[in-house]
PDB file of C-alpha atoms in Angstrom:
ATOM      1  CA  MET A   1      50.489  25.097 -10.113  1.00 38.00           C
ATOM      2  CA  SER A   2      48.864  21.872 -10.042  1.00 42.00           C
ATOM      3  CA  TYR A   3      48.485  19.447  -6.700  1.00 42.00           C
ATOM      4  CA  LYS A   4      47.958  16.280  -7.611  1.00 50.00           C
ATOM      5  CA  ARG A   5      47.071  14.454  -4.188  1.00 54.00           C
ATOM      6  CA  ILE A   6      43.643  13.887  -3.878  1.00 63.00           C
ATOM      7  CA  HIS A   7      43.331  12.248  -0.455  1.00 73.00           C
ATOM      8  CA  VAL A   8      44.372  13.835   2.932  1.00 78.00           C
ATOM      9  CA  ARG A   9      47.647  11.682   4.338  1.00 82.00           C
ATOM     10  CA  VAL A  10      47.078  10.853   8.032  1.00 89.00           C
ATOM     11  CA  PRO A  11      50.171  10.795   9.598  1.00 90.00           C
ATOM     12  CA  ILE A  12      50.219   6.883  11.509  1.00 90.00           C
ATOM     13  CA  GLN A  13      52.859   4.326  12.953  1.00 91.00           C
ATOM     14  CA  GLY A  14      52.143   0.760  12.367  1.00 92.00           C
ATOM     15  CA  GLU A  15      54.410  -1.921  11.225  1.00 95.00           C
ATOM     16  CA  ALA A  16      53.939  -2.715   7.629  1.00 95.00           C
ATOM     17  CA  LEU A  17      54.744  -6.664   5.670  1.00 95.00           C
ATOM     18  CA  LEU A  18      55.426  -6.314   2.409  1.00 95.00           C
ATOM     19  CA  LEU A  19      54.296  -9.415   0.533  1.00 94.00           C
ATOM     20  CA  SER A  20      55.466 -10.124  -2.902  1.00 87.00           C
ATOM     21  CA  CYS A  21      54.983 -12.516  -5.772  1.00 83.00           C
ATOM     22  CA  LYS A  22      58.225 -14.152  -4.813  1.00 79.00           C
ATOM     23  CA  ASP A  23      57.727 -15.664  -1.450  1.00 79.00           C
ATOM     24  CA  THR A  24      59.494 -12.553   0.338  1.00 83.00           C
ATOM     25  CA  SER A  25      58.331 -10.215   3.367  1.00 90.00           C
ATOM     26  CA  ILE A  26      60.080  -6.926   3.984  1.00 93.00           C
ATOM     27  CA  LYS A  27      59.174  -5.307   7.698  1.00 94.00           C
ATOM     28  CA  ALA A  28      58.357  -1.505   7.516  1.00 94.00           C
ATOM     29  CA  GLN A  29      57.125   1.528   9.126  1.00 95.00           C
ATOM     30  CA  THR A  30      54.537   3.259   7.730  1.00 95.00           C
ATOM     31  CA  ILE A  31      54.609   7.165   8.347  1.00 94.00           C
ATOM     32  CA  ASP A  32      51.435   7.796   6.369  1.00 93.00           C
ATOM     33  CA  ILE A  33      48.382   6.613   5.185  1.00 93.00           C
ATOM     34  CA  SER A  34      45.567   7.931   2.773  1.00 90.00           C
ATOM     35  CA  HIS A  35      42.748   6.282   0.476  1.00 89.00           C
ATOM     36  CA  GLY A  36      45.175   6.571  -1.893  1.00 89.00           C
ATOM     37  CA  GLY A  37      48.353   4.597  -0.940  1.00 92.00           C
ATOM     38  CA  VAL A  38      50.719   4.487   2.019  1.00 95.00           C
ATOM     39  CA  ALA A  39      54.709   6.059   2.781  1.00 94.00           C
ATOM     40  CA  ILE A  40      56.633   3.995   4.872  1.00 96.00           C
ATOM     41  CA  THR A  41      60.166   3.821   6.033  1.00 94.00           C
ATOM     42  CA  SER A  42      62.631   1.742   7.317  1.00 90.00           C
ATOM     43  CA  PRO A  43      62.434  -0.960   4.847  1.00 91.00           C
ATOM     44  CA  ASP A  44      64.667  -4.257   6.908  1.00 90.00           C
ATOM     45  CA  GLU A  45      65.540  -5.057   3.059  1.00 88.00           C
ATOM     46  CA  PRO A  46      66.030  -4.000   0.209  1.00 85.00           C
ATOM     47  CA  LEU A  47      62.512  -3.850  -2.207  1.00 85.00           C
ATOM     48  CA  THR A  48      63.095  -6.596  -5.282  1.00 84.00           C
ATOM     49  CA  GLU A  49      59.333  -5.985  -7.156  1.00 86.00           C
ATOM     50  CA  ASP A  50      57.154  -2.574  -8.059  1.00 88.00           C
ATOM     51  CA  THR A  51      54.143  -4.359  -6.298  1.00 93.00           C
ATOM     52  CA  TYR A  52      53.456  -6.189  -3.155  1.00 95.00           C
ATOM     53  CA  ASP A  53      50.480  -7.380  -0.418  1.00 96.00           C
ATOM     54  CA  ILE A  54      50.949  -4.768   2.059  1.00 96.00           C
ATOM     55  CA  ILE A  55      50.071  -5.857   5.987  1.00 96.00           C
ATOM     56  CA  ILE A  56      49.103  -3.391   8.235  1.00 96.00           C
ATOM     57  CA  THR A  57      49.307  -3.605  12.145  1.00 95.00           C
ATOM     58  CA  PHE A  58      48.496  -1.210  14.350  1.00 90.00           C
ATOM     59  CA  LYS A  59      49.144  -1.481  18.510  1.00 87.00           C
ATOM     60  CA  ASP A  60      45.171  -1.342  18.779  1.00 87.00           C
ATOM     61  CA  ARG A  61      46.173  -4.840  16.675  1.00 87.00           C
ATOM     62  CA  LYS A  62      43.939  -3.435  14.249  1.00 90.00           C
ATOM     63  CA  LYS A  63      45.075  -4.498  10.331  1.00 95.00           C
ATOM     64  CA  ILE A  64      44.258  -2.880   6.865  1.00 96.00           C
ATOM     65  CA  LYS A  65      45.537  -5.197   4.306  1.00 97.00           C
ATOM     66  CA  LEU A  66      46.262  -3.921   0.437  1.00 96.00           C
ATOM     67  CA  ALA A  67      47.637  -4.327  -2.699  1.00 96.00           C
ATOM     68  CA  ALA A  68      49.775  -1.557  -4.071  1.00 95.00           C
ATOM     69  CA  TYR A  69      52.228  -0.276  -6.362  1.00 94.00           C
ATOM     70  CA  LEU A  70      56.004   1.088  -5.723  1.00 93.00           C
ATOM     71  CA  VAL A  71      55.338   5.025  -7.317  1.00 91.00           C
ATOM     72  CA  ARG A  72      57.736   6.927  -5.178  1.00 88.00           C
ATOM     73  CA  GLN A  73      61.313   6.313  -3.829  1.00 88.00           C
ATOM     74  CA  GLU A  74      63.512   9.432  -2.374  1.00 87.00           C
ATOM     75  CA  ASP A  75      65.040  10.379   1.165  1.00 85.00           C
ATOM     76  CA  GLY A  76      64.210   6.829   2.387  1.00 86.00           C
ATOM     77  CA  VAL A  77      60.710   7.651   1.857  1.00 92.00           C
ATOM     78  CA  LEU A  78      59.005   4.506  -0.186  1.00 93.00           C
ATOM     79  CA  GLY A  79      55.434   5.377  -1.534  1.00 92.00           C
ATOM     80  CA  PHE A  80      53.135   3.166  -2.184  1.00 95.00           C
ATOM     81  CA  LYS A  81      49.522   3.549  -4.075  1.00 93.00           C
ATOM     82  CA  THR A  82      46.770   1.394  -4.195  1.00 94.00           C
ATOM     83  CA  ASP A  83      45.940  -0.670  -6.234  1.00 94.00           C
ATOM     84  CA  LYS A  84      43.225  -2.992  -4.772  1.00 96.00           C
ATOM     85  CA  ILE A  85      42.003  -2.765  -1.179  1.00 95.00           C
ATOM     86  CA  ASP A  86      38.971  -5.239   0.883  1.00 94.00           C
ATOM     87  CA  ARG A  87      35.838  -2.974   2.492  1.00 95.00           C
ATOM     88  CA  ASP A  88      37.638  -3.892   6.211  1.00 95.00           C
ATOM     89  CA  SER A  89      40.270  -1.621   5.320  1.00 95.00           C
ATOM     90  CA  LEU A  90      39.134   0.729   3.517  1.00 93.00           C
ATOM     91  CA  GLN A  91      36.611   1.764   6.391  1.00 94.00           C
ATOM     92  CA  ILE A  92      39.652   2.211   8.934  1.00 94.00           C
ATOM     93  CA  ILE A  93      41.323   4.434   6.690  1.00 93.00           C
ATOM     94  CA  THR A  94      37.756   6.683   6.518  1.00 92.00           C
ATOM     95  CA  ASP A  95      37.543   6.242   9.967  1.00 93.00           C
ATOM     96  CA  LEU A  96      41.246   7.932  10.350  1.00 91.00           C
ATOM     97  CA  VAL A  97      40.712  10.563   8.077  1.00 88.00           C
ATOM     98  CA  PHE A  98      37.655  11.819   9.108  1.00 87.00           C
ATOM     99  CA  ALA A  99      39.187  11.624  13.160  1.00 90.00           C
ATOM    100  CA  TYR A 100      42.450  13.589  11.751  1.00 88.00           C
ATOM    101  CA  GLN A 101      40.253  15.980  10.445  1.00 83.00           C
ATOM    102  CA  GLU A 102      39.351  16.982  13.245  1.00 85.00           C
ATOM    103  CA  THR A 103      42.809  18.001  14.649  1.00 86.00           C
ATOM    104  CA  ASN A 104      45.030  20.736  14.605  1.00 86.00           C
ATOM    105  CA  ASP A 105      47.555  18.729  12.846  1.00 84.00           C
ATOM    106  CA  PHE A 106      44.549  18.532  10.031  1.00 80.00           C
ATOM    107  CA  ILE A 107      44.975  22.695   9.788  1.00 78.00           C
ATOM    108  CA  LYS A 108      48.574  22.836  10.351  1.00 81.00           C
ATOM    109  CA  GLN A 109      48.553  20.518   6.859  1.00 73.00           C
ATOM    110  CA  ILE A 110      46.500  23.018   5.165  1.00 69.00           C
ATOM    111  CA  ASP A 111      47.971  25.947   5.390  1.00 70.00           C
ATOM    112  CA  GLU A 112      52.028  23.991   4.842  1.00 70.00           C
ATOM    113  CA  HIS A 113      51.305  22.842   1.747  1.00 60.00           C
ATOM    114  CA  ASN A 114      48.831  26.127   1.088  1.00 58.00           C
ATOM    115  CA  LEU A 115      46.389  23.548  -0.063  1.00 58.00           C
ATOM    116  CA  PHE A 116      43.673  26.366  -0.764  1.00 56.00           C
ATOM    117  CA  GLY A 117      45.933  28.410  -2.671  1.00 59.00           C
ATOM    118  CA  GLN A 118      46.390  24.954  -5.277  1.00 57.00           C
ATOM    119  CA  SER A 119      44.338  23.274  -7.681  1.00 58.00           C
ATOM    120  CA  PHE A 120      43.680  19.740  -7.339  1.00 61.00           C
ATOM    121  CA  VAL A 121      43.315  16.990 -10.111  1.00 65.00           C
ATOM    122  CA  ASP A 122      42.313  13.731 -10.452  1.00 68.00           C
ATOM    123  CA  GLU A 123      44.281  10.309 -11.728  1.00 69.00           C
ATOM    124  CA  GLU A 124      43.527  11.598 -15.866  1.00 75.00           C
ATOM    125  CA  GLY A 125      43.891  15.120 -14.718  1.00 70.00           C
ATOM    126  CA  LYS A 126      41.209  16.585 -15.009  1.00 74.00           C
ATOM    127  CA  GLU A 127      40.339  19.926 -12.214  1.00 71.00           C
ATOM    128  CA  LEU A 128      38.534  18.855  -9.337  1.00 67.00           C
ATOM    129  CA  ASP A 129      36.779  21.693  -7.871  1.00 65.00           C
ATOM    130  CA  ILE A 130      36.378  21.671  -3.899  1.00 59.00           C
ATOM    131  CA  THR A 131      34.000  22.754  -1.270  1.00 60.00           C
ATOM    132  CA  PHE A 132      33.913  22.907   2.237  1.00 56.00           C
ATOM    133  CA  ASN A 133      30.358  23.077   3.507  1.00 55.00           C
ATOM    134  CA  VAL A 134      29.905  25.127   6.782  1.00 54.00           C
ATOM    135  CA  ASP A 135      27.132  24.488   8.749  1.00 58.00           C
ATOM    136  CA  LEU A 136      26.395  27.613  10.533  1.00 55.00           C
ATOM    137  CA  GLU A 137      23.207  26.700  11.777  1.00 60.00           C
ATOM    138  CA  LYS A 138      25.349  24.721  14.515  1.00 52.00           C
ATOM    139  CA  PRO A 139      24.890  26.303  18.417  1.00 50.00           C
TER     140      PRO A 139
END
C-alpha cells in the first residue's frame, strides 16, 4: 500500500485569502498546512481558477505567502499543492512542523494513519527510505 504524502500535515487555524490572476479574492479558513501544500475550507465564493496566490494570516499576525494550485476538492475541503513559496514563509511552516512533532496529536496521527506500515513515495513515484533517529545518550 503506497502512501503518497511525504510532508507532515500540521493542523492550523488561520484566515486564508486566495488571489487569482483575474483580480478576484476569496476568503476561506485553513485546516492544515505542510511543506507541500495547504488545505482550506469554507471559501466565501466558488473557485474559478486552478492556481492562486494564497496569503494565510494567523492570530499572532504572522503571514505565510505562497503560490499553489488546486489538487483535491472533496467534502468541502480544498487541497492546494505549493508551487512557489518565499524563504520567510517556508521558515514559519518549518517552525510549525517542528513544534507539532513534539505533541501527542502528532503521535496519534502516526498511529491513526499507520504511517510506519506505509511506504512513502516522492513526486516521481520512487519509494523513500524513512528512518527516525533517537539519541539514546540523552539523560
